[in-house]
């Protein structure tokens, strides 16, 4: 099984697929947009961590800029109902460090920012991924499949309110995730203004 590739980056597509030539052989690798950009310029020597996904009807390489990303991807694949496309979508919105925080905070709303992930799926993923990614269960975390609801006024609930408000304003999940990353503690109105300020600066 292929675990990594080092070679020349020959091409990258708008969908994130990259072509890496190693000793005269070109490998087509599926990579998220952020990973594709981080690897380097076309024509440069690059290194990518790789997950070799083999099925009866497909033989696909998925590439990552760091081992942590690949490990998180493989942990996501181990969760019930998560295939490569959904795992890539989750990591595109929540890189490994951010995903660890989401799990530690039982932040259902943050996982729901991922296209295709609803509340029930997010709740199940929180429970499954905590053990797979070695995130310890908090005192208030559930041990079964029940709903995860943050107390009103808590930091988690406030961040969820801010994300919900940004979604209603029409911002994309990726923009919301970036704007609300590492927000300080505070009132929902203050945090919303800060998130909007970040979004305005990014455009």
Short mmCIF file of N, CA and C in Angstrom, two decimals, residues 26-182:
data_model
loop_
_atom_site.label_atom_id
_atom_site.label_comp_id
_atom_site.label_asym_id
_atom_site.label_seq_id
_atom_site.Cartn_x
_atom_site.Cartn_y
_atom_site.Cartn_z
N UNK A 26 3.25 8.92 -13.15
CA UNK A 26 2.37 9.96 -12.62
C UNK A 26 1.27 9.36 -11.76
N UNK A 27 1.14 9.86 -10.54
CA UNK A 27 0.12 9.38 -9.61
C UNK A 27 -0.96 10.45 -9.46
N UNK A 28 -2.20 10.09 -9.75
CA UNK A 28 -3.32 11.01 -9.55
C UNK A 28 -3.78 10.88 -8.10
N UNK A 29 -3.78 11.99 -7.39
CA UNK A 29 -4.06 12.00 -5.96
C UNK A 29 -5.20 12.97 -5.66
N UNK A 30 -6.19 12.51 -4.93
CA UNK A 30 -7.27 13.38 -4.49
C UNK A 30 -6.83 14.15 -3.25
N UNK A 31 -6.95 15.47 -3.29
CA UNK A 31 -6.54 16.29 -2.15
C UNK A 31 -7.51 17.45 -2.00
N UNK A 32 -7.73 17.88 -0.78
CA UNK A 32 -8.57 19.04 -0.54
C UNK A 32 -7.89 20.29 -1.08
N UNK A 33 -8.67 21.35 -1.36
CA UNK A 33 -8.09 22.59 -1.90
C UNK A 33 -6.96 23.16 -1.04
N UNK A 34 -7.13 23.13 0.29
CA UNK A 34 -6.10 23.69 1.17
C UNK A 34 -4.82 22.85 1.09
N UNK A 35 -4.97 21.54 1.10
CA UNK A 35 -3.80 20.66 0.99
C UNK A 35 -3.10 20.87 -0.34
N UNK A 36 -3.87 20.94 -1.40
CA UNK A 36 -3.30 21.15 -2.74
C UNK A 36 -2.47 22.42 -2.79
N UNK A 37 -2.99 23.48 -2.18
CA UNK A 37 -2.28 24.77 -2.18
C UNK A 37 -1.01 24.71 -1.33
N UNK A 38 -1.06 23.97 -0.22
CA UNK A 38 0.07 23.92 0.71
C UNK A 38 1.24 23.09 0.17
N UNK A 39 0.97 22.17 -0.73
CA UNK A 39 2.04 21.28 -1.20
C UNK A 39 3.11 22.02 -1.98
N UNK A 40 2.72 23.06 -2.72
CA UNK A 40 3.72 23.81 -3.48
C UNK A 40 3.25 24.14 -4.88
N UNK A 41 4.14 24.75 -5.65
CA UNK A 41 3.80 25.18 -7.00
C UNK A 41 3.97 24.05 -8.01
N UNK A 42 3.24 24.13 -9.09
CA UNK A 42 3.40 23.18 -10.19
C UNK A 42 4.84 23.27 -10.69
N UNK A 43 5.47 22.11 -10.85
CA UNK A 43 6.86 22.05 -11.27
C UNK A 43 7.84 21.86 -10.12
N UNK A 44 7.36 22.06 -8.88
CA UNK A 44 8.23 21.93 -7.71
C UNK A 44 8.23 20.50 -7.19
N UNK A 45 9.28 20.15 -6.45
CA UNK A 45 9.30 18.85 -5.77
C UNK A 45 8.43 18.94 -4.54
N UNK A 46 7.56 17.97 -4.36
CA UNK A 46 6.61 17.99 -3.25
C UNK A 46 6.63 16.65 -2.53
N UNK A 47 6.11 16.68 -1.31
CA UNK A 47 5.95 15.45 -0.53
C UNK A 47 4.53 15.43 0.02
N UNK A 48 3.85 14.31 -0.13
CA UNK A 48 2.49 14.18 0.37
C UNK A 48 2.33 12.86 1.12
N UNK A 49 1.68 12.93 2.28
CA UNK A 49 1.26 11.72 2.97
C UNK A 49 0.05 11.17 2.23
N UNK A 50 -0.04 9.87 2.10
CA UNK A 50 -1.06 9.28 1.25
C UNK A 50 -1.83 8.17 1.97
N UNK A 51 -3.14 8.18 1.76
CA UNK A 51 -3.99 7.04 2.15
C UNK A 51 -4.39 6.34 0.86
N UNK A 52 -4.07 5.05 0.76
CA UNK A 52 -4.39 4.26 -0.43
C UNK A 52 -5.70 3.52 -0.16
N UNK A 53 -6.76 3.99 -0.80
CA UNK A 53 -8.10 3.46 -0.56
C UNK A 53 -8.47 2.48 -1.67
N UNK A 54 -8.63 1.21 -1.30
CA UNK A 54 -8.90 0.17 -2.28
C UNK A 54 -10.29 -0.41 -2.04
N UNK A 55 -11.10 -0.40 -3.09
CA UNK A 55 -12.40 -1.07 -3.08
C UNK A 55 -12.51 -1.92 -4.33
N UNK A 56 -13.57 -2.70 -4.41
CA UNK A 56 -13.75 -3.56 -5.58
C UNK A 56 -13.85 -2.75 -6.86
N UNK A 57 -14.48 -1.57 -6.77
CA UNK A 57 -14.72 -0.78 -7.97
C UNK A 57 -13.84 0.46 -8.07
N UNK A 58 -12.87 0.60 -7.17
CA UNK A 58 -12.04 1.81 -7.21
C UNK A 58 -10.72 1.58 -6.48
N UNK A 59 -9.69 2.29 -6.94
CA UNK A 59 -8.36 2.24 -6.33
C UNK A 59 -7.86 3.69 -6.33
N UNK A 60 -8.02 4.38 -5.18
CA UNK A 60 -7.84 5.82 -5.15
C UNK A 60 -6.80 6.23 -4.12
N UNK A 61 -6.00 7.23 -4.47
CA UNK A 61 -5.03 7.80 -3.54
C UNK A 61 -5.57 9.13 -3.02
N UNK A 62 -5.50 9.32 -1.70
CA UNK A 62 -5.88 10.59 -1.07
C UNK A 62 -4.64 11.18 -0.43
N UNK A 63 -4.36 12.45 -0.75
CA UNK A 63 -3.13 13.07 -0.29
C UNK A 63 -3.34 14.13 0.77
N UNK A 64 -2.33 14.26 1.64
CA UNK A 64 -2.40 15.21 2.76
C UNK A 64 -1.04 15.85 2.98
N UNK A 65 -1.07 17.09 3.46
CA UNK A 65 0.18 17.83 3.67
C UNK A 65 0.86 17.44 4.98
N UNK A 66 0.13 16.79 5.89
CA UNK A 66 0.72 16.39 7.17
C UNK A 66 0.22 15.01 7.58
N UNK A 67 0.99 14.34 8.42
CA UNK A 67 0.60 13.02 8.91
C UNK A 67 -0.64 13.12 9.78
N UNK A 68 -0.77 14.22 10.52
CA UNK A 68 -1.95 14.42 11.37
C UNK A 68 -3.22 14.42 10.52
N UNK A 69 -3.16 15.06 9.35
CA UNK A 69 -4.32 15.09 8.47
C UNK A 69 -4.68 13.69 7.98
N UNK A 70 -3.66 12.93 7.60
CA UNK A 70 -3.93 11.57 7.14
C UNK A 70 -4.49 10.71 8.28
N UNK A 71 -3.93 10.84 9.47
CA UNK A 71 -4.42 10.06 10.61
C UNK A 71 -5.88 10.40 10.92
N UNK A 72 -6.20 11.70 10.86
CA UNK A 72 -7.57 12.13 11.12
C UNK A 72 -8.51 11.59 10.04
N UNK A 73 -8.06 11.61 8.80
CA UNK A 73 -8.85 11.08 7.68
C UNK A 73 -9.15 9.60 7.90
N UNK A 74 -8.14 8.83 8.29
CA UNK A 74 -8.34 7.40 8.50
C UNK A 74 -9.23 7.12 9.70
N UNK A 75 -9.14 7.97 10.73
CA UNK A 75 -10.03 7.82 11.87
C UNK A 75 -11.47 8.10 11.46
N UNK A 76 -11.65 9.11 10.62
CA UNK A 76 -13.00 9.43 10.14
C UNK A 76 -13.57 8.27 9.32
N UNK A 77 -12.73 7.63 8.51
CA UNK A 77 -13.19 6.49 7.71
C UNK A 77 -13.65 5.33 8.59
N UNK A 78 -13.11 5.26 9.81
CA UNK A 78 -13.49 4.20 10.73
C UNK A 78 -14.83 4.43 11.39
N UNK A 79 -15.39 5.63 11.23
CA UNK A 79 -16.70 5.93 11.82
C UNK A 79 -17.80 5.40 10.91
N UNK A 80 -18.88 4.95 11.51
CA UNK A 80 -20.00 4.37 10.75
C UNK A 80 -20.58 5.38 9.77
N UNK A 81 -20.70 4.98 8.52
CA UNK A 81 -21.35 5.81 7.53
C UNK A 81 -20.50 6.91 6.94
N UNK A 82 -19.20 6.95 7.26
CA UNK A 82 -18.32 7.99 6.73
C UNK A 82 -17.43 7.40 5.63
N UNK A 83 -17.60 7.88 4.42
CA UNK A 83 -16.75 7.47 3.31
C UNK A 83 -15.70 8.52 3.03
N UNK A 84 -14.85 8.29 2.05
CA UNK A 84 -13.76 9.24 1.74
C UNK A 84 -14.26 10.65 1.43
N UNK A 85 -15.36 10.78 0.67
CA UNK A 85 -15.83 12.11 0.30
C UNK A 85 -16.24 12.92 1.53
N UNK A 86 -16.98 12.28 2.45
CA UNK A 86 -17.41 12.99 3.66
C UNK A 86 -16.23 13.28 4.57
N UNK A 87 -15.29 12.34 4.67
CA UNK A 87 -14.10 12.56 5.49
C UNK A 87 -13.30 13.76 4.97
N UNK A 88 -13.15 13.86 3.65
CA UNK A 88 -12.45 14.99 3.07
C UNK A 88 -13.20 16.30 3.33
N UNK A 89 -14.54 16.24 3.25
CA UNK A 89 -15.34 17.43 3.49
C UNK A 89 -15.18 17.92 4.93
N UNK A 90 -15.16 16.97 5.88
CA UNK A 90 -15.00 17.34 7.29
C UNK A 90 -13.65 18.01 7.51
N UNK A 91 -12.60 17.44 6.96
CA UNK A 91 -11.26 18.01 7.16
C UNK A 91 -11.08 19.32 6.41
N UNK A 92 -11.85 19.54 5.35
CA UNK A 92 -11.77 20.82 4.64
C UNK A 92 -12.33 21.95 5.49
N UNK A 93 -13.33 21.63 6.32
CA UNK A 93 -13.93 22.63 7.20
C UNK A 93 -13.20 22.68 8.54
N UNK A 94 -12.81 21.50 9.05
CA UNK A 94 -12.16 21.42 10.37
C UNK A 94 -10.85 20.66 10.26
N UNK A 95 -9.72 21.36 10.12
CA UNK A 95 -8.41 20.69 10.16
C UNK A 95 -8.23 19.95 11.49
N UNK A 96 -7.26 19.02 11.59
CA UNK A 96 -7.14 18.16 12.78
C UNK A 96 -7.19 18.88 14.12
N UNK A 97 -6.44 19.97 14.27
CA UNK A 97 -6.42 20.67 15.57
C UNK A 97 -7.80 21.22 15.90
N UNK A 98 -8.46 21.81 14.90
CA UNK A 98 -9.78 22.35 15.12
C UNK A 98 -10.79 21.24 15.38
N UNK A 99 -10.64 20.11 14.67
CA UNK A 99 -11.54 18.97 14.87
C UNK A 99 -11.42 18.44 16.29
N UNK A 100 -10.19 18.40 16.82
CA UNK A 100 -10.00 17.94 18.19
C UNK A 100 -10.74 18.85 19.18
N UNK A 101 -10.70 20.15 18.92
CA UNK A 101 -11.41 21.09 19.80
C UNK A 101 -12.92 20.89 19.69
N UNK A 102 -13.41 20.68 18.47
CA UNK A 102 -14.84 20.43 18.26
C UNK A 102 -15.28 19.22 19.07
N UNK A 103 -14.49 18.15 19.04
CA UNK A 103 -14.84 16.94 19.77
C UNK A 103 -14.77 17.15 21.28
N UNK A 104 -13.73 17.85 21.73
CA UNK A 104 -13.58 18.09 23.16
C UNK A 104 -14.71 18.96 23.70
N UNK A 105 -15.25 19.85 22.85
CA UNK A 105 -16.32 20.76 23.27
C UNK A 105 -17.72 20.20 23.02
N UNK A 106 -17.80 18.98 22.44
CA UNK A 106 -19.11 18.43 22.06
C UNK A 106 -19.87 19.42 21.17
N UNK A 107 -19.17 20.02 20.23
CA UNK A 107 -19.74 21.11 19.44
C UNK A 107 -20.47 20.58 18.21
N UNK A 108 -21.72 20.19 18.42
CA UNK A 108 -22.54 19.66 17.33
C UNK A 108 -22.69 20.69 16.21
N UNK A 109 -22.92 21.94 16.58
CA UNK A 109 -23.15 22.98 15.58
C UNK A 109 -21.96 23.14 14.65
N UNK A 110 -20.74 22.98 15.18
CA UNK A 110 -19.55 23.11 14.34
C UNK A 110 -19.49 21.99 13.30
N UNK A 111 -19.82 20.76 13.70
CA UNK A 111 -19.82 19.66 12.74
C UNK A 111 -20.92 19.83 11.70
N UNK A 112 -22.01 20.46 12.10
CA UNK A 112 -23.11 20.68 11.15
C UNK A 112 -22.76 21.70 10.08
N UNK A 113 -21.62 22.41 10.24
CA UNK A 113 -21.16 23.32 9.20
C UNK A 113 -20.68 22.56 7.96
N UNK A 114 -20.37 21.28 8.14
CA UNK A 114 -19.88 20.47 7.03
C UNK A 114 -21.05 20.09 6.13
N UNK A 115 -20.97 20.38 4.84
CA UNK A 115 -22.05 20.01 3.92
C UNK A 115 -22.35 18.51 4.00
N UNK A 116 -23.62 18.18 4.18
CA UNK A 116 -24.02 16.78 4.25
C UNK A 116 -24.08 16.20 5.65
N UNK A 117 -23.69 16.98 6.66
CA UNK A 117 -23.73 16.51 8.04
C UNK A 117 -24.87 17.20 8.78
N UNK A 118 -25.87 16.42 9.17
CA UNK A 118 -26.98 16.94 9.97
C UNK A 118 -26.73 16.73 11.45
N UNK A 119 -27.69 17.15 12.27
CA UNK A 119 -27.50 17.10 13.71
C UNK A 119 -27.32 15.67 14.22
N UNK A 120 -28.14 14.73 13.73
CA UNK A 120 -28.03 13.35 14.22
C UNK A 120 -26.70 12.74 13.84
N UNK A 121 -26.26 13.00 12.61
CA UNK A 121 -24.96 12.48 12.18
C UNK A 121 -23.84 13.10 13.01
N UNK A 122 -23.93 14.40 13.27
CA UNK A 122 -22.91 15.08 14.06
C UNK A 122 -22.84 14.52 15.47
N UNK A 123 -23.98 14.26 16.07
CA UNK A 123 -24.01 13.69 17.42
C UNK A 123 -23.34 12.33 17.46
N UNK A 124 -23.62 11.50 16.45
CA UNK A 124 -23.01 10.16 16.40
C UNK A 124 -21.51 10.26 16.18
N UNK A 125 -21.09 11.16 15.28
CA UNK A 125 -19.66 11.31 15.01
C UNK A 125 -18.90 11.78 16.25
N UNK A 126 -19.50 12.67 17.01
CA UNK A 126 -18.83 13.15 18.23
C UNK A 126 -18.49 11.98 19.15
N UNK A 127 -19.43 11.08 19.31
CA UNK A 127 -19.23 9.95 20.22
C UNK A 127 -18.19 8.99 19.67
N UNK A 128 -18.29 8.66 18.38
CA UNK A 128 -17.37 7.69 17.78
C UNK A 128 -15.95 8.22 17.69
N UNK A 129 -15.81 9.48 17.29
CA UNK A 129 -14.47 10.01 17.02
C UNK A 129 -13.68 10.31 18.27
N UNK A 130 -14.35 10.53 19.38
CA UNK A 130 -13.61 10.80 20.62
C UNK A 130 -12.67 9.65 20.96
N UNK A 131 -13.13 8.43 20.77
CA UNK A 131 -12.27 7.28 21.08
C UNK A 131 -11.23 7.07 19.98
N UNK A 132 -11.60 7.30 18.73
CA UNK A 132 -10.68 7.06 17.63
C UNK A 132 -9.57 8.10 17.57
N UNK A 133 -9.85 9.33 18.01
CA UNK A 133 -8.85 10.39 17.97
C UNK A 133 -8.28 10.70 19.35
N UNK A 134 -8.56 9.81 20.31
CA UNK A 134 -8.02 9.95 21.67
C UNK A 134 -8.40 11.27 22.33
N UNK A 135 -9.64 11.70 22.13
CA UNK A 135 -10.15 12.88 22.80
C UNK A 135 -10.90 12.41 24.05
N UNK A 136 -10.46 12.78 25.26
CA UNK A 136 -11.10 12.27 26.46
C UNK A 136 -12.52 12.79 26.61
N UNK A 137 -13.40 11.94 27.14
CA UNK A 137 -14.77 12.35 27.41
C UNK A 137 -14.80 13.29 28.60
N UNK A 138 -15.51 14.40 28.47
CA UNK A 138 -15.65 15.33 29.57
C UNK A 138 -16.69 14.83 30.56
N UNK A 139 -16.82 15.52 31.71
CA UNK A 139 -17.77 15.10 32.74
C UNK A 139 -19.19 15.11 32.23
N UNK A 140 -19.48 16.08 31.30
CA UNK A 140 -20.85 16.18 30.84
C UNK A 140 -21.09 15.50 29.52
N UNK A 141 -20.09 14.79 29.00
CA UNK A 141 -20.26 14.17 27.70
C UNK A 141 -21.06 12.90 27.81
N UNK A 142 -21.84 12.58 26.81
CA UNK A 142 -22.66 11.39 26.87
C UNK A 142 -21.86 10.13 26.62
N UNK A 143 -22.30 9.02 27.14
CA UNK A 143 -21.64 7.75 26.91
C UNK A 143 -22.43 6.89 25.94
N UNK A 144 -23.57 7.39 25.49
CA UNK A 144 -24.38 6.64 24.56
C UNK A 144 -24.80 7.51 23.41
N UNK A 145 -25.94 7.18 22.77
CA UNK A 145 -26.33 7.88 21.57
C UNK A 145 -27.33 8.98 21.79
N UNK A 146 -27.42 9.52 22.99
CA UNK A 146 -28.38 10.57 23.26
C UNK A 146 -27.98 11.90 22.67
N UNK A 147 -28.88 12.87 22.70
CA UNK A 147 -28.60 14.18 22.14
C UNK A 147 -27.58 14.91 22.99
N UNK A 148 -26.82 15.75 22.34
CA UNK A 148 -25.81 16.56 23.02
C UNK A 148 -26.27 18.00 22.95
N UNK A 149 -26.72 18.56 24.04
CA UNK A 149 -27.23 19.92 24.05
C UNK A 149 -26.45 20.74 25.05
N UNK A 150 -25.83 21.82 24.59
CA UNK A 150 -25.08 22.70 25.48
C UNK A 150 -26.04 23.58 26.26
N UNK A 151 -25.74 23.83 27.54
CA UNK A 151 -26.61 24.71 28.33
C UNK A 151 -26.69 26.10 27.71
N UNK A 152 -27.86 26.71 27.76
CA UNK A 152 -28.03 28.05 27.22
C UNK A 152 -27.09 29.01 27.94
N UNK A 153 -26.43 29.87 27.20
CA UNK A 153 -25.51 30.83 27.78
C UNK A 153 -24.10 30.32 27.94
N UNK A 154 -23.86 29.02 27.69
CA UNK A 154 -22.50 28.49 27.80
C UNK A 154 -21.69 28.94 26.60
N UNK A 155 -20.35 28.82 26.71
CA UNK A 155 -19.48 29.23 25.61
C UNK A 155 -19.80 28.45 24.34
N UNK A 156 -20.10 27.15 24.48
CA UNK A 156 -20.42 26.33 23.31
C UNK A 156 -21.70 26.81 22.66
N UNK A 157 -22.73 27.08 23.49
CA UNK A 157 -24.01 27.54 22.94
C UNK A 157 -23.87 28.90 22.27
N UNK A 158 -23.05 29.79 22.86
CA UNK A 158 -22.85 31.11 22.28
C UNK A 158 -22.18 31.00 20.91
N UNK A 159 -21.13 30.14 20.81
CA UNK A 159 -20.47 29.96 19.52
C UNK A 159 -21.44 29.38 18.50
N UNK A 160 -22.30 28.46 18.96
CA UNK A 160 -23.29 27.87 18.04
C UNK A 160 -24.25 28.95 17.54
N UNK A 161 -24.65 29.87 18.43
CA UNK A 161 -25.54 30.96 18.03
C UNK A 161 -24.86 31.86 16.99
N UNK A 162 -23.58 32.13 17.20
CA UNK A 162 -22.85 32.98 16.26
C UNK A 162 -22.76 32.30 14.89
N UNK A 163 -22.46 31.01 14.88
CA UNK A 163 -22.39 30.28 13.61
C UNK A 163 -23.74 30.27 12.90
N UNK A 164 -24.80 30.07 13.70
CA UNK A 164 -26.13 30.07 13.11
C UNK A 164 -26.49 31.41 12.49
N UNK A 165 -26.11 32.50 13.17
CA UNK A 165 -26.39 33.84 12.66
C UNK A 165 -25.63 34.09 11.35
N UNK A 166 -24.37 33.63 11.29
CA UNK A 166 -23.58 33.81 10.07
C UNK A 166 -24.15 32.99 8.91
N UNK A 167 -24.64 31.79 9.22
CA UNK A 167 -25.25 30.96 8.18
C UNK A 167 -26.49 31.63 7.62
N UNK A 168 -27.29 32.25 8.50
CA UNK A 168 -28.50 32.95 8.05
C UNK A 168 -28.15 34.16 7.18
N UNK A 169 -26.96 34.72 7.40
CA UNK A 169 -26.52 35.85 6.59
C UNK A 169 -25.96 35.42 5.23
N UNK A 170 -25.89 34.11 5.02
CA UNK A 170 -25.48 33.60 3.72
C UNK A 170 -24.02 33.23 3.58
N UNK A 171 -23.28 33.21 4.68
CA UNK A 171 -21.87 32.84 4.58
C UNK A 171 -21.72 31.33 4.42
N UNK A 172 -20.68 30.92 3.72
CA UNK A 172 -20.42 29.51 3.45
C UNK A 172 -19.84 28.83 4.69
N UNK A 173 -19.99 27.49 4.80
CA UNK A 173 -19.46 26.77 5.96
C UNK A 173 -17.97 27.00 6.19
N UNK A 174 -17.19 27.03 5.09
CA UNK A 174 -15.75 27.24 5.22
C UNK A 174 -15.45 28.63 5.78
N UNK A 175 -16.21 29.64 5.34
CA UNK A 175 -16.01 31.00 5.83
C UNK A 175 -16.38 31.10 7.31
N UNK A 176 -17.48 30.44 7.68
CA UNK A 176 -17.93 30.48 9.08
C UNK A 176 -16.91 29.80 9.99
N UNK A 177 -16.40 28.64 9.55
CA UNK A 177 -15.42 27.92 10.36
C UNK A 177 -14.17 28.76 10.59
N UNK A 178 -13.70 29.45 9.54
CA UNK A 178 -12.50 30.27 9.67
C UNK A 178 -12.75 31.50 10.55
N UNK A 179 -13.91 32.12 10.39
CA UNK A 179 -14.21 33.35 11.13
C UNK A 179 -14.44 33.10 12.62
N UNK A 180 -14.89 31.89 12.97
CA UNK A 180 -15.20 31.60 14.38
C UNK A 180 -14.10 30.79 15.06
N UNK A 181 -13.03 30.51 14.34
CA UNK A 181 -11.93 29.75 14.92
C UNK A 181 -11.21 30.58 15.99
N UNK A 182 -11.06 30.01 17.16
CA UNK A 182 -10.34 30.64 18.28
C UNK A 182 -10.95 31.98 18.69
#
